[in-house]
PDB file of C-alpha atoms in Angstrom:
ATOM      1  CA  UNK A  13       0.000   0.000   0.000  1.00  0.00           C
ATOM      2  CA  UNK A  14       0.863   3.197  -0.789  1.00  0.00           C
ATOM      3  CA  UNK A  15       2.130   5.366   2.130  1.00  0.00           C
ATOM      4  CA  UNK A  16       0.871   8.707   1.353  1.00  0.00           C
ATOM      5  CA  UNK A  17       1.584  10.968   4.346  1.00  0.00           C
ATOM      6  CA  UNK A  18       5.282  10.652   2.248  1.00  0.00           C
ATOM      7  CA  UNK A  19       4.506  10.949  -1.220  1.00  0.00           C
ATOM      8  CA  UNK A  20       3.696  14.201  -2.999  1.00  0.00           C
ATOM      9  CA  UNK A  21      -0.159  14.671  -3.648  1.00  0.00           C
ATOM     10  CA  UNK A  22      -0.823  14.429  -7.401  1.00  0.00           C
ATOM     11  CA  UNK A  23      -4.200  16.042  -7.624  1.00  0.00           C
ATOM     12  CA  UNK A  24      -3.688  16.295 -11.696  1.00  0.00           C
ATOM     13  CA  UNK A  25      -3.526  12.532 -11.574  1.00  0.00           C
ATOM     14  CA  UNK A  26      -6.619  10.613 -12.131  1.00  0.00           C
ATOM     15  CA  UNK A  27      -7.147   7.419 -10.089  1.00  0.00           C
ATOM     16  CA  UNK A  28      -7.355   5.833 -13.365  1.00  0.00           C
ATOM     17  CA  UNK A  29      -5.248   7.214 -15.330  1.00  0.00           C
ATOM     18  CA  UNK A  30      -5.125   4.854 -18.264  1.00  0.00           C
ATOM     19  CA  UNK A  31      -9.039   5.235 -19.280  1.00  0.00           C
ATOM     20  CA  UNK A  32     -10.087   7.401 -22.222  1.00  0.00           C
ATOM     21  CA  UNK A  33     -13.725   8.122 -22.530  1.00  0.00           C
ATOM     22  CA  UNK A  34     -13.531   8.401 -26.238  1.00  0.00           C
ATOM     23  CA  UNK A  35     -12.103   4.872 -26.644  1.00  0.00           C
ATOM     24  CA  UNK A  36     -13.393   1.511 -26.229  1.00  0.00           C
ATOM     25  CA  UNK A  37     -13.472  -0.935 -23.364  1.00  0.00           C
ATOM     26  CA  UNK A  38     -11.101  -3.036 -25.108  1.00  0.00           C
ATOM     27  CA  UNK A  39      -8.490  -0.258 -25.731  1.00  0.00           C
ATOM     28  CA  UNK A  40      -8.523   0.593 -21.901  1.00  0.00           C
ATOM     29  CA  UNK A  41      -8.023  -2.933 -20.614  1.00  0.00           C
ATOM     30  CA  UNK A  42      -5.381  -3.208 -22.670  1.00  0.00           C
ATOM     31  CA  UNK A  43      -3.784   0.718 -21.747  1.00  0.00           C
ATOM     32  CA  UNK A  44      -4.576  -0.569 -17.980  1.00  0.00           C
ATOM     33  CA  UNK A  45      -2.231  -3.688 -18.283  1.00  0.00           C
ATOM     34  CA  UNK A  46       0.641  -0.959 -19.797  1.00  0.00           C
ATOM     35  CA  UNK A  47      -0.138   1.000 -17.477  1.00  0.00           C
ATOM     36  CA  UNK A  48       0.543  -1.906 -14.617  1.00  0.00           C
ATOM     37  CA  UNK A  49       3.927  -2.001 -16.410  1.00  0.00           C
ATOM     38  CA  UNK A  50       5.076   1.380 -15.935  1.00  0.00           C
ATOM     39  CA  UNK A  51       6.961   2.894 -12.999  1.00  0.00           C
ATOM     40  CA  UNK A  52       6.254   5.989 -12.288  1.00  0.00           C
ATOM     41  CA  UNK A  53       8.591   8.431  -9.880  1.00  0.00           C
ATOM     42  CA  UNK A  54       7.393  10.974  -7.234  1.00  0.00           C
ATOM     43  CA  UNK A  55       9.217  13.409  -4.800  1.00  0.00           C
ATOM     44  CA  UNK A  56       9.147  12.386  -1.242  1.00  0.00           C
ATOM     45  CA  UNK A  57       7.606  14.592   1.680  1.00  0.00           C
ATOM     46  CA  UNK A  58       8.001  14.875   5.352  1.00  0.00           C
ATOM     47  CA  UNK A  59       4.134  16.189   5.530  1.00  0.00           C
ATOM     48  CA  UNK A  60       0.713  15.770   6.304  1.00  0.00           C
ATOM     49  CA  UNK A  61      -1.262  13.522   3.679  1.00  0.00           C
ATOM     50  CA  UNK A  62      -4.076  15.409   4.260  1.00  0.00           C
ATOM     51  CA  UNK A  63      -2.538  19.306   4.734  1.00  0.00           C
ATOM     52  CA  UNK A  64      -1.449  18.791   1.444  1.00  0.00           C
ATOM     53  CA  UNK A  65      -4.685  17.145  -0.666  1.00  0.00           C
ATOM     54  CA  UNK A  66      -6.519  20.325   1.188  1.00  0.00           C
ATOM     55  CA  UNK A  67      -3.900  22.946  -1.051  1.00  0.00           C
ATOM     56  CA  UNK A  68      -4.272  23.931  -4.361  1.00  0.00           C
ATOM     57  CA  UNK A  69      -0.658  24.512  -5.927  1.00  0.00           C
ATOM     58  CA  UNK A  70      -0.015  26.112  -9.564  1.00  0.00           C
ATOM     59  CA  UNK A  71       2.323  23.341 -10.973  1.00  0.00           C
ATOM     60  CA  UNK A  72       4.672  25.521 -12.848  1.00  0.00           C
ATOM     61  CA  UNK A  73       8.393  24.786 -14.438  1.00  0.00           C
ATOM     62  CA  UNK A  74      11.263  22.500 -12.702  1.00  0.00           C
ATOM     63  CA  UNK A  75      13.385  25.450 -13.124  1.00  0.00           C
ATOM     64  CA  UNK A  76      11.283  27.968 -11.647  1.00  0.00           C
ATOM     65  CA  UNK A  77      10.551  25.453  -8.463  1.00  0.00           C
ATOM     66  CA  UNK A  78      14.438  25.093  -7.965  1.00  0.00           C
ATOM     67  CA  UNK A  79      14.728  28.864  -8.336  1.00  0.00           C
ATOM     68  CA  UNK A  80      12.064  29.451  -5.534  1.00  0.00           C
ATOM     69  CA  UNK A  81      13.210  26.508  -3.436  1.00  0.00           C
ATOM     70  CA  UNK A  82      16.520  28.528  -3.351  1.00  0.00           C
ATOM     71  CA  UNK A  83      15.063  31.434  -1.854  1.00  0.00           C
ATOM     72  CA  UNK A  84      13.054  29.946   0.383  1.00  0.00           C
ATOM     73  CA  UNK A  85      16.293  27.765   1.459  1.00  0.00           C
ATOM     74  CA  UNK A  86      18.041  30.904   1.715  1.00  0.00           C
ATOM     75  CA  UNK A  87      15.873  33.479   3.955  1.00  0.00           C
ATOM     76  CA  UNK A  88      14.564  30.388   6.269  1.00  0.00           C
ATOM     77  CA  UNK A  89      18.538  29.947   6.678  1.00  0.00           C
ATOM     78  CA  UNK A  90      18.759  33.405   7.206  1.00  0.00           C
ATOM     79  CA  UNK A  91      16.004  32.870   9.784  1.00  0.00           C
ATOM     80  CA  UNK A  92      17.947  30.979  11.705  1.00  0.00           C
ATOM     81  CA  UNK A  93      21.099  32.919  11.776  1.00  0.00           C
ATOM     82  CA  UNK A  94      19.969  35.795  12.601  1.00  0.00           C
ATOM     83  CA  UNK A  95      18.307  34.164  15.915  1.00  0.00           C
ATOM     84  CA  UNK A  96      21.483  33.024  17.240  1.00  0.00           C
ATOM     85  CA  UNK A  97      23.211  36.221  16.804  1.00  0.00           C
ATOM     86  CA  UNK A  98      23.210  39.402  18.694  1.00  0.00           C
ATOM     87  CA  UNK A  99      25.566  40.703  15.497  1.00  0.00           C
ATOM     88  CA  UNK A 100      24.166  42.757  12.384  1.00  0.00           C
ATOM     89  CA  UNK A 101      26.495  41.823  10.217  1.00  0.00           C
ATOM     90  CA  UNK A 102      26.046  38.274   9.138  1.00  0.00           C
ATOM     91  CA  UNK A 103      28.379  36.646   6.732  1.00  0.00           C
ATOM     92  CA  UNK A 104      28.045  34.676   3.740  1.00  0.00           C
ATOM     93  CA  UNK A 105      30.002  31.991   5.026  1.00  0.00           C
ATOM     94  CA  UNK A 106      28.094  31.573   8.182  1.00  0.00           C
ATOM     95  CA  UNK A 107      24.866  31.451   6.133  1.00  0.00           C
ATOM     96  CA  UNK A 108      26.049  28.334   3.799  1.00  0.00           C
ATOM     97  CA  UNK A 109      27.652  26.798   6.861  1.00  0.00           C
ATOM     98  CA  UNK A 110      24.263  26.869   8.835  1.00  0.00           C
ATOM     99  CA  UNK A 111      22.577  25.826   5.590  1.00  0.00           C
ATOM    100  CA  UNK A 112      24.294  22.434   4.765  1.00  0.00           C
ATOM    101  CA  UNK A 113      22.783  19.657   5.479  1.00  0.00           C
ATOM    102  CA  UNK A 114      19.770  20.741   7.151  1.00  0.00           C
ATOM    103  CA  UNK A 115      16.051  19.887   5.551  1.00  0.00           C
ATOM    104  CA  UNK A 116      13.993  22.358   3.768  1.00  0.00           C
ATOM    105  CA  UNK A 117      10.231  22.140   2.704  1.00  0.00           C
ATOM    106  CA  UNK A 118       9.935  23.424  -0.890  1.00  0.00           C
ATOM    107  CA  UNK A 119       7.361  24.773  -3.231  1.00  0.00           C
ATOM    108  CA  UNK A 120       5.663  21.870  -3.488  1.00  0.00           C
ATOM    109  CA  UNK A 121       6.068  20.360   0.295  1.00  0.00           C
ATOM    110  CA  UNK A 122       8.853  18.221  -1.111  1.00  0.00           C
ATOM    111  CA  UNK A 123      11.873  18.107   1.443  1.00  0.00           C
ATOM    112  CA  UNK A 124      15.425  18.760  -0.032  1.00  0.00           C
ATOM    113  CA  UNK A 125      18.919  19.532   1.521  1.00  0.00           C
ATOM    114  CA  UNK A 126      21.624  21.677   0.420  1.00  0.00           C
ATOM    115  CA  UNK A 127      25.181  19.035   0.702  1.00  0.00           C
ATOM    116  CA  UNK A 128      28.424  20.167   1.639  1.00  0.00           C
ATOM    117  CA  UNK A 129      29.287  21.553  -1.827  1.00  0.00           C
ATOM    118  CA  UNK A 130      26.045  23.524  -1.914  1.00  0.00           C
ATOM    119  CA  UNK A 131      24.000  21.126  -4.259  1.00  0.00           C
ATOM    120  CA  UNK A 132      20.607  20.665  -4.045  1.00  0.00           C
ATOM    121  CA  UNK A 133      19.322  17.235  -3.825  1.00  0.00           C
ATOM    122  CA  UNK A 134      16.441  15.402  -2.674  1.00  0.00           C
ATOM    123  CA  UNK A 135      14.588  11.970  -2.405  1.00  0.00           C
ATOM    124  CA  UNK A 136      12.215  10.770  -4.830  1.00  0.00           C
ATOM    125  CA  UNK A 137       9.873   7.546  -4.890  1.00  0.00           C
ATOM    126  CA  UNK A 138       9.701   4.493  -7.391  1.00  0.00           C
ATOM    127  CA  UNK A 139       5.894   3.541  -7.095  1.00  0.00           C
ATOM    128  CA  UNK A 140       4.766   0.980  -9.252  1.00  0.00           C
ATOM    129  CA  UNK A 141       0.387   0.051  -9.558  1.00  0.00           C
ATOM    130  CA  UNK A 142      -0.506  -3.322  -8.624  1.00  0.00           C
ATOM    131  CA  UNK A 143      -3.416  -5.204 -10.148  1.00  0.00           C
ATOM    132  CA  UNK A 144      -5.993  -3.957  -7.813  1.00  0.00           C
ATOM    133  CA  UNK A 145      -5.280  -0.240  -9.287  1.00  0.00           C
ATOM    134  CA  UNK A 146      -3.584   1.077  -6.051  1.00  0.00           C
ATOM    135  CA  UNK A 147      -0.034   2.431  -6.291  1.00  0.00           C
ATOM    136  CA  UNK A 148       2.748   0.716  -4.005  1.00  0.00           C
ATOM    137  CA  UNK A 149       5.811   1.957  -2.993  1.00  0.00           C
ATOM    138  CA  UNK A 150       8.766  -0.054  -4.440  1.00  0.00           C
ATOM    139  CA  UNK A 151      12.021   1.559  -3.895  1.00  0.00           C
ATOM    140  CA  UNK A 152      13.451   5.244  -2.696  1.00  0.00           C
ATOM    141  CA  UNK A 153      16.578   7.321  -4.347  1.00  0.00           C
ATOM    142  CA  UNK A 154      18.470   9.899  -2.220  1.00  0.00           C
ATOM    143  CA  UNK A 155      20.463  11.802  -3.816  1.00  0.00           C
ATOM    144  CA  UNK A 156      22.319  12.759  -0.996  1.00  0.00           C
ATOM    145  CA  UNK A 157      23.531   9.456  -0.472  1.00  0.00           C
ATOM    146  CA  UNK A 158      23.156   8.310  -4.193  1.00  0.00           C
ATOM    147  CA  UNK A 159      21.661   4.893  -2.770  1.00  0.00           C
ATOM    148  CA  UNK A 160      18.534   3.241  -4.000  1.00  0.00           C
ATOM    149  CA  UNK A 161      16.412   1.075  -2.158  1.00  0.00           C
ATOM    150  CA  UNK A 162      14.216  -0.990  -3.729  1.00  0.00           C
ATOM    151  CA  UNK A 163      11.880  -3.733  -2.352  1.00  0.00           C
ATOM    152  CA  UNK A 164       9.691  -5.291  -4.926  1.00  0.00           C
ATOM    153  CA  UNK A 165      11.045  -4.147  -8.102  1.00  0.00           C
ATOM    154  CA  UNK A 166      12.602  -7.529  -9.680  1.00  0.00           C
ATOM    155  CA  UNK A 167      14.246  -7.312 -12.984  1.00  0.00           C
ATOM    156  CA  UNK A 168      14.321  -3.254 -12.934  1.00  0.00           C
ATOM    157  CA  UNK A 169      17.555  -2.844 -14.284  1.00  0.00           C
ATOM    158  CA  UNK A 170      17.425  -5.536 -17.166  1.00  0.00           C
ATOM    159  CA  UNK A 171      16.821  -4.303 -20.522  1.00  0.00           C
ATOM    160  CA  UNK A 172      12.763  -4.862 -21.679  1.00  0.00           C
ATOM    161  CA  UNK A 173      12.442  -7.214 -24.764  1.00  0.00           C
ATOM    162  CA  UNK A 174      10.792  -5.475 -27.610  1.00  0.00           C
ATOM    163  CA  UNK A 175       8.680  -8.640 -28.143  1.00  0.00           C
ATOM    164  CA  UNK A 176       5.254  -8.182 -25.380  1.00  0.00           C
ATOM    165  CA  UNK A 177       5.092 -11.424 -23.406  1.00  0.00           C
ATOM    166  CA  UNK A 178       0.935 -11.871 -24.608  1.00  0.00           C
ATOM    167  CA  UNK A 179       2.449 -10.030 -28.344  1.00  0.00           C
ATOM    168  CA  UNK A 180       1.236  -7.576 -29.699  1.00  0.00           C
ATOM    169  CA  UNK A 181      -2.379  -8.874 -30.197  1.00  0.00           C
ATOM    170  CA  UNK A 182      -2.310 -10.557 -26.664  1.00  0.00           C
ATOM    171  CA  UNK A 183      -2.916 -13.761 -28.663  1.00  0.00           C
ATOM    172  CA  UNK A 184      -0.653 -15.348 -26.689  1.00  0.00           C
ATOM    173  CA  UNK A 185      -1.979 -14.734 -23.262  1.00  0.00           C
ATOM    174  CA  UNK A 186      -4.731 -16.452 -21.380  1.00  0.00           C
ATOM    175  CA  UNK A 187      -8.146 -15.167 -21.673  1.00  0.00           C
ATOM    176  CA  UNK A 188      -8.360 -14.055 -17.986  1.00  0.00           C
ATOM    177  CA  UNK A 189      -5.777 -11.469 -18.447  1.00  0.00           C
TER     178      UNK A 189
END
């Protein structure tokens, strides 16, 4: 099961994602068993499930998140500075010093740290749908750490034959599929 107070809310994303209206039942069946074989990859949160379903967010560019991530990195590290000292005048160096390492909400309530050589990174999620339609968490990335963990993923990193296992016409699947 899906743990969702640490995955990022996807309101955009339909619970079933692979069904066009304009199609025929057919077609989606078989778009739902692509679907099944698709992993899909999600930024990880240290939030609320439910704080998060209840905001609307304007998804906008990659760039433009890491830009505003940055600032908001920047003055809640100023923040923090400036609380501990009586001084001013607060350096550059002390800023980035205080910075590294410590965990920042972003734009999107996705957590991400700034390393010791002032990189962004973050953790995202390999989820994966089983064949009930619910999405499962399978494996996490840190960048930080450039690890993966993976749990139920078998065969991830083997190349995918071109040939379908049913073919093309799933003629060569049961008829329960």
């Amino acid at each position: 099961m899906l743990n969702k107070s640490k995955l990022q809310d996807y309101a955009d994303i339909p619970s079933q994602p692979w069904i066009s209206f304009n199609d025929t039942v057919e077609n989606n069946n078989l778009a739902k068993i692509g679907y099944q074989n698709v992993y899909s990859i999600l930024p990880m949160v240290e939030t609320d499930y439910e704080a998060v379903a209840n905001t609307s967010r304007i998804r906008g560019s990659s760039y433009l998140d890491a830009i505003y991530d940055g600032m908001m990195m920047f003055t809640q590290s100023l923040n923090n500075v400036s609380d501990g000292y009586m001084d001013t005048n607060i350096s550059t160096c002390q800023l980035l010093y205080h910075s590294m390492g410590n965990t920042f909400i972003g734009r999107n309530n996705e957590s991400f740290q700034m390393n010791c050589n002032g990189v962004r990174t973050r953790e995202v999620a390999l989820v994966h749908m089983n064949s009930s339609g619910v999405l499962e968490l399978v494996g996490l990335y840190n960048s930080t750490y450039k690890q993966v963990t993976v749990w139920k993923v078998h065969d991830i990193f083997k190349q995918i034959s071109d040939t379908p296992k049913c073919g093309y016409d799933m003629s060569k699947c049961p008829s329960d599929i």
